[in-house]
Every structure is written in C-alpha cells, then in structure tokens.
C-alpha cells in the first residue's frame, strides 16, 4: 500500500515494527505486528495528545527523554525510541532508568516533595522532585550531573507537563565538587 511509513520502535526495551498509513484530518491506520489500529489524534498542547484508538478515547502525555520519548497512557509509562531517527550522538537509555532531558512532570500533578535546594550538587539520575498524579507518585530525576541553580515549584504546587521544576547547571567534564 502506497504512503505507508515503516518504523522500528524500542518500547520499554522491546523492538516493535510499526507500519503507519497517514490519513486525512489527523487520522492514521497503524499496524503493530499482527495488531491493527485506527487512530484519530488531536494535539492539545506540546505534551498532551487526545487519541481515539479503534473508537476508544485515550489521553496521552508525551515528554522528551534521552534517546526518545516517555509516553503515559492510562497511567502506564512507556519509553519509546525510534531506531529510524537520526542518531544525535547522545547515549540511549536502557531498561527502566530513562532520564528525561528536563525536570518536568509527565502529566498534570501536585508537587509532594522537593528533596533538593538551590546550590546542591546532584548526580544524573538523583531524585530532584516527587509529584503525585492520579494517585501515583513519580520521582523526577536529574537529567545530568550539576548544580541546582533554581527551584521553580514548592510542595503543594499544581504543575503541568512542560513546567520546569528544577534548573540544573550541567557540570562540565573534569569538574566536580
């Protein structure tokens, strides 16, 4: 069939082949292995997409992560990397240790803990904020080693995807405290 785009995706560590046939007006037909889906999608914001999959409505939250994107569907987190995307030279995450490029919540949430202060040195992967959404706690990790230069949220604040909660000045190679 003409117009089909083929992707090789890494979803939570498993490689999946996806055939996507774009349609009109934000519609597409997608085949993941032997399963076929009809999609209708509407971008609500930079991080939220409203989907209708085989007639069922689903909200998706999408945030950038090193080597791909973190996608949250019905409270379940998926890391998706595209083997077809150009290599940016950045290391690709593996397993459950994905660390997003910025400290932002994956969905609307309430800040329940800020375990760091301005001036603190953090190591890539350290928890720098904890948020709660849909009765689930999510630890937000430092995207790189460095010094916390600004904290933009406090416990109890309502935050949205894209809100930068903690700014961390990246430590240059050879520099350490």
PDB file of N, CA and C in Angstrom, residues 48-140:
ATOM      1  N   UNK A  48       0.501  17.025  25.458  1.00  0.00           N
ATOM      2  CA  UNK A  48      -0.730  16.229  25.588  1.00  0.00           C
ATOM      3  C   UNK A  48      -1.361  16.002  24.218  1.00  0.00           C
ATOM      4  N   UNK A  49      -1.720  14.734  23.970  1.00  0.00           N
ATOM      5  CA  UNK A  49      -2.398  14.365  22.730  1.00  0.00           C
ATOM      6  C   UNK A  49      -3.653  13.587  23.097  1.00  0.00           C
ATOM      7  N   UNK A  50      -4.763  13.973  22.511  1.00  0.00           N
ATOM      8  CA  UNK A  50      -6.006  13.238  22.717  1.00  0.00           C
ATOM      9  C   UNK A  50      -6.135  12.246  21.560  1.00  0.00           C
ATOM     10  N   UNK A  51      -6.264  10.966  21.893  1.00  0.00           N
ATOM     11  CA  UNK A  51      -6.338   9.903  20.895  1.00  0.00           C
ATOM     12  C   UNK A  51      -7.702   9.235  20.919  1.00  0.00           C
ATOM     13  N   UNK A  52      -8.099   8.740  19.785  1.00  0.00           N
ATOM     14  CA  UNK A  52      -9.226   7.815  19.700  1.00  0.00           C
ATOM     15  C   UNK A  52      -8.647   6.603  18.972  1.00  0.00           C
ATOM     16  N   UNK A  53      -8.536   5.485  19.701  1.00  0.00           N
ATOM     17  CA  UNK A  53      -7.932   4.266  19.176  1.00  0.00           C
ATOM     18  C   UNK A  53      -9.027   3.223  19.033  1.00  0.00           C
ATOM     19  N   UNK A  54      -9.306   2.838  17.782  1.00  0.00           N
ATOM     20  CA  UNK A  54     -10.400   1.897  17.500  1.00  0.00           C
ATOM     21  C   UNK A  54     -11.677   2.326  18.213  1.00  0.00           C
ATOM     22  N   UNK A  55     -11.942   3.642  18.214  1.00  0.00           N
ATOM     23  CA  UNK A  55     -13.162   4.181  18.795  1.00  0.00           C
ATOM     24  C   UNK A  55     -13.084   4.500  20.279  1.00  0.00           C
ATOM     25  N   UNK A  56     -12.013   4.121  20.954  1.00  0.00           N
ATOM     26  CA  UNK A  56     -11.873   4.348  22.397  1.00  0.00           C
ATOM     27  C   UNK A  56     -10.998   5.575  22.644  1.00  0.00           C
ATOM     28  N   UNK A  57     -11.505   6.529  23.442  1.00  0.00           N
ATOM     29  CA  UNK A  57     -10.753   7.756  23.706  1.00  0.00           C
ATOM     30  C   UNK A  57      -9.695   7.522  24.775  1.00  0.00           C
ATOM     31  N   UNK A  58      -8.483   8.042  24.500  1.00  0.00           N
ATOM     32  CA  UNK A  58      -7.349   7.908  25.414  1.00  0.00           C
ATOM     33  C   UNK A  58      -6.587   9.229  25.411  1.00  0.00           C
ATOM     34  N   UNK A  59      -6.193   9.692  26.594  1.00  0.00           N
ATOM     35  CA  UNK A  59      -5.320  10.861  26.697  1.00  0.00           C
ATOM     36  C   UNK A  59      -3.891  10.374  26.820  1.00  0.00           C
ATOM     37  N   UNK A  60      -3.005  10.966  26.052  1.00  0.00           N
ATOM     38  CA  UNK A  60      -1.584  10.610  26.095  1.00  0.00           C
ATOM     39  C   UNK A  60      -0.794  11.840  26.519  1.00  0.00           C
ATOM     40  N   UNK A  61       0.167  11.613  27.408  1.00  0.00           N
ATOM     41  CA  UNK A  61       1.099  12.649  27.836  1.00  0.00           C
ATOM     42  C   UNK A  61       2.460  12.251  27.295  1.00  0.00           C
ATOM     43  N   UNK A  62       3.105  13.162  26.592  1.00  0.00           N
ATOM     44  CA  UNK A  62       4.371  12.863  25.926  1.00  0.00           C
ATOM     45  C   UNK A  62       5.422  13.872  26.385  1.00  0.00           C
ATOM     46  N   UNK A  63       6.559  13.354  26.860  1.00  0.00           N
ATOM     47  CA  UNK A  63       7.652  14.239  27.256  1.00  0.00           C
ATOM     48  C   UNK A  63       8.948  13.724  26.650  1.00  0.00           C
ATOM     49  N   UNK A  64       9.859  14.645  26.313  1.00  0.00           N
ATOM     50  CA  UNK A  64      11.139  14.213  25.761  1.00  0.00           C
ATOM     51  C   UNK A  64      11.946  13.453  26.806  1.00  0.00           C
ATOM     52  N   UNK A  65      12.691  12.481  26.343  1.00  0.00           N
ATOM     53  CA  UNK A  65      13.608  11.720  27.197  1.00  0.00           C
ATOM     54  C   UNK A  65      14.848  11.436  26.366  1.00  0.00           C
ATOM     55  N   UNK A  66      15.955  11.216  27.012  1.00  0.00           N
ATOM     56  CA  UNK A  66      17.190  10.925  26.290  1.00  0.00           C
ATOM     57  C   UNK A  66      16.970   9.724  25.384  1.00  0.00           C
ATOM     58  N   UNK A  67      17.166   9.901  24.078  1.00  0.00           N
ATOM     59  CA  UNK A  67      17.040   8.801  23.132  1.00  0.00           C
ATOM     60  C   UNK A  67      15.622   8.495  22.693  1.00  0.00           C
ATOM     61  N   UNK A  68      14.647   9.300  23.073  1.00  0.00           N
ATOM     62  CA  UNK A  68      13.270   9.021  22.663  1.00  0.00           C
ATOM     63  C   UNK A  68      12.275   9.885  23.407  1.00  0.00           C
ATOM     64  N   UNK A  69      11.141   9.284  23.759  1.00  0.00           N
ATOM     65  CA  UNK A  69      10.082   9.999  24.468  1.00  0.00           C
ATOM     66  C   UNK A  69       9.491   9.087  25.534  1.00  0.00           C
ATOM     67  N   UNK A  70       9.018   9.699  26.607  1.00  0.00           N
ATOM     68  CA  UNK A  70       8.233   8.977  27.594  1.00  0.00           C
ATOM     69  C   UNK A  70       6.781   9.280  27.284  1.00  0.00           C
ATOM     70  N   UNK A  71       5.975   8.241  27.148  1.00  0.00           N
ATOM     71  CA  UNK A  71       4.553   8.386  26.844  1.00  0.00           C
ATOM     72  C   UNK A  71       3.769   7.734  27.972  1.00  0.00           C
ATOM     73  N   UNK A  72       2.775   8.465  28.479  1.00  0.00           N
ATOM     74  CA  UNK A  72       1.931   7.925  29.539  1.00  0.00           C
ATOM     75  C   UNK A  72       0.533   7.750  28.976  1.00  0.00           C
ATOM     76  N   UNK A  73       0.050   6.510  29.023  1.00  0.00           N
ATOM     77  CA  UNK A  73      -1.292   6.157  28.569  1.00  0.00           C
ATOM     78  C   UNK A  73      -2.000   5.461  29.726  1.00  0.00           C
ATOM     79  N   UNK A  74      -3.132   6.006  30.144  1.00  0.00           N
ATOM     80  CA  UNK A  74      -3.908   5.402  31.237  1.00  0.00           C
ATOM     81  C   UNK A  74      -3.045   5.108  32.456  1.00  0.00           C
ATOM     82  N   UNK A  75      -2.144   6.025  32.793  1.00  0.00           N
ATOM     83  CA  UNK A  75      -1.310   5.864  33.972  1.00  0.00           C
ATOM     84  C   UNK A  75      -0.104   4.956  33.795  1.00  0.00           C
ATOM     85  N   UNK A  76       0.040   4.327  32.643  1.00  0.00           N
ATOM     86  CA  UNK A  76       1.186   3.439  32.384  1.00  0.00           C
ATOM     87  C   UNK A  76       2.247   4.201  31.608  1.00  0.00           C
ATOM     88  N   UNK A  77       3.497   4.061  32.057  1.00  0.00           N
ATOM     89  CA  UNK A  77       4.624   4.762  31.435  1.00  0.00           C
ATOM     90  C   UNK A  77       5.274   3.863  30.388  1.00  0.00           C
ATOM     91  N   UNK A  78       5.559   4.445  29.218  1.00  0.00           N
ATOM     92  CA  UNK A  78       6.252   3.735  28.149  1.00  0.00           C
ATOM     93  C   UNK A  78       7.397   4.610  27.671  1.00  0.00           C
ATOM     94  N   UNK A  79       8.585   4.028  27.540  1.00  0.00           N
ATOM     95  CA  UNK A  79       9.681   4.736  26.897  1.00  0.00           C
ATOM     96  C   UNK A  79       9.697   4.269  25.452  1.00  0.00           C
ATOM     97  N   UNK A  80       9.652   5.214  24.510  1.00  0.00           N
ATOM     98  CA  UNK A  80       9.633   4.869  23.090  1.00  0.00           C
ATOM     99  C   UNK A  80      10.812   5.548  22.398  1.00  0.00           C
ATOM    100  N   UNK A  81      11.663   4.731  21.804  1.00  0.00           N
ATOM    101  CA  UNK A  81      12.770   5.221  20.997  1.00  0.00           C
ATOM    102  C   UNK A  81      12.553   4.785  19.562  1.00  0.00           C
ATOM    103  N   UNK A  82      12.948   5.609  18.616  1.00  0.00           N
ATOM    104  CA  UNK A  82      12.766   5.312  17.197  1.00  0.00           C
ATOM    105  C   UNK A  82      14.120   4.947  16.591  1.00  0.00           C
ATOM    106  N   UNK A  83      14.273   3.681  16.202  1.00  0.00           N
ATOM    107  CA  UNK A  83      15.527   3.232  15.590  1.00  0.00           C
ATOM    108  C   UNK A  83      15.785   3.938  14.260  1.00  0.00           C
ATOM    109  N   UNK A  84      14.736   4.479  13.632  1.00  0.00           N
ATOM    110  CA  UNK A  84      14.875   5.125  12.340  1.00  0.00           C
ATOM    111  C   UNK A  84      15.319   6.581  12.455  1.00  0.00           C
ATOM    112  N   UNK A  85      15.191   7.164  13.654  1.00  0.00           N
ATOM    113  CA  UNK A  85      15.561   8.568  13.835  1.00  0.00           C
ATOM    114  C   UNK A  85      17.066   8.710  13.689  1.00  0.00           C
ATOM    115  N   UNK A  86      17.488   9.889  13.249  1.00  0.00           N
ATOM    116  CA  UNK A  86      18.921  10.132  13.110  1.00  0.00           C
ATOM    117  C   UNK A  86      19.568  10.061  14.477  1.00  0.00           C
ATOM    118  N   UNK A  87      20.732   9.469  14.546  1.00  0.00           N
ATOM    119  CA  UNK A  87      21.466   9.377  15.802  1.00  0.00           C
ATOM    120  C   UNK A  87      21.983  10.761  16.157  1.00  0.00           C
ATOM    121  N   UNK A  88      21.654  11.231  17.354  1.00  0.00           N
ATOM    122  CA  UNK A  88      22.072  12.560  17.788  1.00  0.00           C
ATOM    123  C   UNK A  88      23.403  12.521  18.510  1.00  0.00           C
ATOM    124  N   UNK A  89      23.950  11.309  18.680  1.00  0.00           N
ATOM    125  CA  UNK A  89      25.204  11.191  19.398  1.00  0.00           C
ATOM    126  C   UNK A  89      25.021  11.115  20.900  1.00  0.00           C
ATOM    127  N   UNK A  90      23.777  11.285  21.376  1.00  0.00           N
ATOM    128  CA  UNK A  90      23.519  11.201  22.808  1.00  0.00           C
ATOM    129  C   UNK A  90      23.368   9.740  23.190  1.00  0.00           C
ATOM    130  N   UNK A  91      23.801   9.379  24.378  1.00  0.00           N
ATOM    131  CA  UNK A  91      23.640   7.996  24.800  1.00  0.00           C
ATOM    132  C   UNK A  91      22.171   7.646  24.939  1.00  0.00           C
ATOM    133  N   UNK A  92      21.825   6.441  24.537  1.00  0.00           N
ATOM    134  CA  UNK A  92      20.447   5.998  24.639  1.00  0.00           C
ATOM    135  C   UNK A  92      20.246   5.281  25.960  1.00  0.00           C
ATOM    136  N   UNK A  93      19.094   5.534  26.627  1.00  0.00           N
ATOM    137  CA  UNK A  93      18.848   4.890  27.898  1.00  0.00           C
ATOM    138  C   UNK A  93      18.542   3.420  27.708  1.00  0.00           C
ATOM    139  N   UNK A  94      18.625   2.679  28.798  1.00  0.00           N
ATOM    140  CA  UNK A  94      18.269   1.270  28.725  1.00  0.00           C
ATOM    141  C   UNK A  94      17.460   0.907  29.946  1.00  0.00           C
ATOM    142  N   UNK A  95      16.608  -0.083  29.817  1.00  0.00           N
ATOM    143  CA  UNK A  95      15.813  -0.574  30.930  1.00  0.00           C
ATOM    144  C   UNK A  95      14.887   0.489  31.477  1.00  0.00           C
ATOM    145  N   UNK A  96      14.685   0.457  32.818  1.00  0.00           N
ATOM    146  CA  UNK A  96      13.767   1.384  33.455  1.00  0.00           C
ATOM    147  C   UNK A  96      14.439   2.667  33.899  1.00  0.00           C
ATOM    148  N   UNK A  97      15.711   2.884  33.561  1.00  0.00           N
ATOM    149  CA  UNK A  97      16.436   4.032  34.068  1.00  0.00           C
ATOM    150  C   UNK A  97      16.399   5.242  33.169  1.00  0.00           C
ATOM    151  N   UNK A  98      15.369   5.422  32.358  1.00  0.00           N
ATOM    152  CA  UNK A  98      15.337   6.554  31.457  1.00  0.00           C
ATOM    153  C   UNK A  98      15.293   7.848  32.255  1.00  0.00           C
ATOM    154  N   UNK A  99      16.052   8.827  31.818  1.00  0.00           N
ATOM    155  CA  UNK A  99      16.068  10.122  32.469  1.00  0.00           C
ATOM    156  C   UNK A  99      15.727  11.159  31.413  1.00  0.00           C
ATOM    157  N   UNK A 100      14.631  11.926  31.603  1.00  0.00           N
ATOM    158  CA  UNK A 100      14.267  12.930  30.615  1.00  0.00           C
ATOM    159  C   UNK A 100      15.307  14.043  30.544  1.00  0.00           C
ATOM    160  N   UNK A 101      15.257  14.828  29.477  1.00  0.00           N
ATOM    161  CA  UNK A 101      16.228  15.894  29.267  1.00  0.00           C
ATOM    162  C   UNK A 101      15.992  17.081  30.199  1.00  0.00           C
ATOM    163  N   UNK A 102      14.776  17.243  30.714  1.00  0.00           N
ATOM    164  CA  UNK A 102      14.438  18.337  31.621  1.00  0.00           C
ATOM    165  C   UNK A 102      13.650  17.784  32.799  1.00  0.00           C
ATOM    166  N   UNK A 103      13.593  18.558  33.885  1.00  0.00           N
ATOM    167  CA  UNK A 103      12.832  18.138  35.063  1.00  0.00           C
ATOM    168  C   UNK A 103      11.434  18.736  34.948  1.00  0.00           C
ATOM    169  N   UNK A 104      10.511  17.946  34.382  1.00  0.00           N
ATOM    170  CA  UNK A 104       9.136  18.378  34.176  1.00  0.00           C
ATOM    171  C   UNK A 104       8.219  17.191  34.442  1.00  0.00           C
ATOM    172  N   UNK A 105       7.031  17.429  34.984  1.00  0.00           N
ATOM    173  CA  UNK A 105       6.138  16.297  35.247  1.00  0.00           C
ATOM    174  C   UNK A 105       5.593  15.718  33.948  1.00  0.00           C
ATOM    175  N   UNK A 106       5.334  14.409  33.914  1.00  0.00           N
ATOM    176  CA  UNK A 106       4.832  13.782  32.698  1.00  0.00           C
ATOM    177  C   UNK A 106       3.347  14.032  32.454  1.00  0.00           C
ATOM    178  N   UNK A 107       2.628  14.515  33.477  1.00  0.00           N
ATOM    179  CA  UNK A 107       1.203  14.820  33.356  1.00  0.00           C
ATOM    180  C   UNK A 107       0.874  15.850  34.430  1.00  0.00           C
ATOM    181  N   UNK A 108      -0.319  16.471  34.382  1.00  0.00           N
ATOM    182  CA  UNK A 108      -0.668  17.405  35.454  1.00  0.00           C
ATOM    183  C   UNK A 108      -0.522  16.700  36.804  1.00  0.00           C
ATOM    184  N   UNK A 109       0.081  17.394  37.760  1.00  0.00           N
ATOM    185  CA  UNK A 109       0.392  16.746  39.032  1.00  0.00           C
ATOM    186  C   UNK A 109       0.474  17.781  40.143  1.00  0.00           C
ATOM    187  N   UNK A 110       0.645  17.270  41.362  1.00  0.00           N
ATOM    188  CA  UNK A 110       0.879  18.107  42.534  1.00  0.00           C
ATOM    189  C   UNK A 110       2.247  17.737  43.086  1.00  0.00           C
ATOM    190  N   UNK A 111       3.055  18.750  43.374  1.00  0.00           N
ATOM    191  CA  UNK A 111       4.383  18.509  43.942  1.00  0.00           C
ATOM    192  C   UNK A 111       4.199  18.043  45.385  1.00  0.00           C
ATOM    193  N   UNK A 112       4.772  16.886  45.725  1.00  0.00           N
ATOM    194  CA  UNK A 112       4.662  16.406  47.102  1.00  0.00           C
ATOM    195  C   UNK A 112       5.993  16.439  47.842  1.00  0.00           C
ATOM    196  N   UNK A 113       7.094  16.564  47.101  1.00  0.00           N
ATOM    197  CA  UNK A 113       8.393  16.645  47.768  1.00  0.00           C
ATOM    198  C   UNK A 113       9.416  17.291  46.844  1.00  0.00           C
ATOM    199  N   UNK A 114      10.245  18.162  47.426  1.00  0.00           N
ATOM    200  CA  UNK A 114      11.376  18.768  46.718  1.00  0.00           C
ATOM    201  C   UNK A 114      12.615  18.479  47.565  1.00  0.00           C
ATOM    202  N   UNK A 115      13.288  17.347  47.335  1.00  0.00           N
ATOM    203  CA  UNK A 115      14.392  16.934  48.203  1.00  0.00           C
ATOM    204  C   UNK A 115      15.720  17.655  47.963  1.00  0.00           C
ATOM    205  N   UNK A 116      15.742  18.641  47.071  1.00  0.00           N
ATOM    206  CA  UNK A 116      16.976  19.385  46.803  1.00  0.00           C
ATOM    207  C   UNK A 116      16.756  20.866  47.080  1.00  0.00           C
ATOM    208  N   UNK A 117      17.855  21.579  47.230  1.00  0.00           N
ATOM    209  CA  UNK A 117      17.826  23.029  47.440  1.00  0.00           C
ATOM    210  C   UNK A 117      18.751  23.683  46.424  1.00  0.00           C
ATOM    211  N   UNK A 118      18.540  24.984  46.207  1.00  0.00           N
ATOM    212  CA  UNK A 118      19.444  25.715  45.315  1.00  0.00           C
ATOM    213  C   UNK A 118      20.858  25.604  45.864  1.00  0.00           C
ATOM    214  N   UNK A 119      21.809  25.360  44.970  1.00  0.00           N
ATOM    215  CA  UNK A 119      23.206  25.215  45.356  1.00  0.00           C
ATOM    216  C   UNK A 119      23.634  23.773  45.574  1.00  0.00           C
ATOM    217  N   UNK A 120      22.665  22.851  45.688  1.00  0.00           N
ATOM    218  CA  UNK A 120      23.006  21.437  45.866  1.00  0.00           C
ATOM    219  C   UNK A 120      23.646  20.879  44.603  1.00  0.00           C
ATOM    220  N   UNK A 121      24.606  19.974  44.778  1.00  0.00           N
ATOM    221  CA  UNK A 121      25.179  19.235  43.654  1.00  0.00           C
ATOM    222  C   UNK A 121      24.394  17.938  43.529  1.00  0.00           C
ATOM    223  N   UNK A 122      23.954  17.628  42.318  1.00  0.00           N
ATOM    224  CA  UNK A 122      23.222  16.388  42.064  1.00  0.00           C
ATOM    225  C   UNK A 122      23.951  15.585  40.994  1.00  0.00           C
ATOM    226  N   UNK A 123      23.730  14.290  41.030  1.00  0.00           N
ATOM    227  CA  UNK A 123      24.306  13.375  40.053  1.00  0.00           C
ATOM    228  C   UNK A 123      23.173  12.922  39.137  1.00  0.00           C
ATOM    229  N   UNK A 124      23.468  12.731  37.856  1.00  0.00           N
ATOM    230  CA  UNK A 124      22.456  12.277  36.907  1.00  0.00           C
ATOM    231  C   UNK A 124      21.708  11.084  37.490  1.00  0.00           C
ATOM    232  N   UNK A 125      20.372  11.178  37.488  1.00  0.00           N
ATOM    233  CA  UNK A 125      19.537  10.095  37.997  1.00  0.00           C
ATOM    234  C   UNK A 125      19.075  10.296  39.430  1.00  0.00           C
ATOM    235  N   UNK A 126      19.656  11.281  40.150  1.00  0.00           N
ATOM    236  CA  UNK A 126      19.190  11.580  41.507  1.00  0.00           C
ATOM    237  C   UNK A 126      17.758  12.100  41.450  1.00  0.00           C
ATOM    238  N   UNK A 127      16.948  11.766  42.452  1.00  0.00           N
ATOM    239  CA  UNK A 127      15.594  12.313  42.546  1.00  0.00           C
ATOM    240  C   UNK A 127      15.696  13.769  42.975  1.00  0.00           C
ATOM    241  N   UNK A 128      15.089  14.676  42.179  1.00  0.00           N
ATOM    242  CA  UNK A 128      15.118  16.101  42.499  1.00  0.00           C
ATOM    243  C   UNK A 128      13.726  16.656  42.788  1.00  0.00           C
ATOM    244  N   UNK A 129      12.680  15.870  42.496  1.00  0.00           N
ATOM    245  CA  UNK A 129      11.305  16.266  42.804  1.00  0.00           C
ATOM    246  C   UNK A 129      10.446  15.009  42.792  1.00  0.00           C
ATOM    247  N   UNK A 130       9.383  15.040  43.592  1.00  0.00           N
ATOM    248  CA  UNK A 130       8.413  13.944  43.591  1.00  0.00           C
ATOM    249  C   UNK A 130       7.043  14.577  43.401  1.00  0.00           C
ATOM    250  N   UNK A 131       6.289  14.073  42.408  1.00  0.00           N
ATOM    251  CA  UNK A 131       4.953  14.588  42.130  1.00  0.00           C
ATOM    252  C   UNK A 131       3.938  13.459  42.243  1.00  0.00           C
ATOM    253  N   UNK A 132       2.684  13.845  42.426  1.00  0.00           N
ATOM    254  CA  UNK A 132       1.602  12.866  42.525  1.00  0.00           C
ATOM    255  C   UNK A 132       0.542  13.213  41.489  1.00  0.00           C
ATOM    256  N   UNK A 133       0.133  12.209  40.721  1.00  0.00           N
ATOM    257  CA  UNK A 133      -0.912  12.380  39.716  1.00  0.00           C
ATOM    258  C   UNK A 133      -1.701  11.084  39.642  1.00  0.00           C
ATOM    259  N   UNK A 134      -3.002  11.197  39.632  1.00  0.00           N
ATOM    260  CA  UNK A 134      -3.870  10.014  39.519  1.00  0.00           C
ATOM    261  C   UNK A 134      -3.492   8.964  40.572  1.00  0.00           C
ATOM    262  N   UNK A 135      -3.237   9.425  41.806  1.00  0.00           N
ATOM    263  CA  UNK A 135      -2.909   8.563  42.946  1.00  0.00           C
ATOM    264  C   UNK A 135      -1.606   7.791  42.766  1.00  0.00           C
ATOM    265  N   UNK A 136      -0.745   8.273  41.865  1.00  0.00           N
ATOM    266  CA  UNK A 136       0.561   7.641  41.645  1.00  0.00           C
ATOM    267  C   UNK A 136       1.646   8.674  41.912  1.00  0.00           C
ATOM    268  N   UNK A 137       2.671   8.255  42.641  1.00  0.00           N
ATOM    269  CA  UNK A 137       3.818   9.126  42.860  1.00  0.00           C
ATOM    270  C   UNK A 137       4.867   8.859  41.784  1.00  0.00           C
ATOM    271  N   UNK A 138       5.448   9.927  41.276  1.00  0.00           N
ATOM    272  CA  UNK A 138       6.501   9.813  40.275  1.00  0.00           C
ATOM    273  C   UNK A 138       7.708  10.609  40.748  1.00  0.00           C
ATOM    274  N   UNK A 139       8.864   9.961  40.777  1.00  0.00           N
ATOM    275  CA  UNK A 139      10.113  10.643  41.118  1.00  0.00           C
ATOM    276  C   UNK A 139      10.704  11.223  39.846  1.00  0.00           C
ATOM    277  N   UNK A 140      10.973  12.518  39.858  1.00  0.00           N
ATOM    278  CA  UNK A 140      11.595  13.173  38.710  1.00  0.00           C
ATOM    279  C   UNK A 140      13.094  13.217  38.961  1.00  0.00           C
TER     280      UNK A 140
END
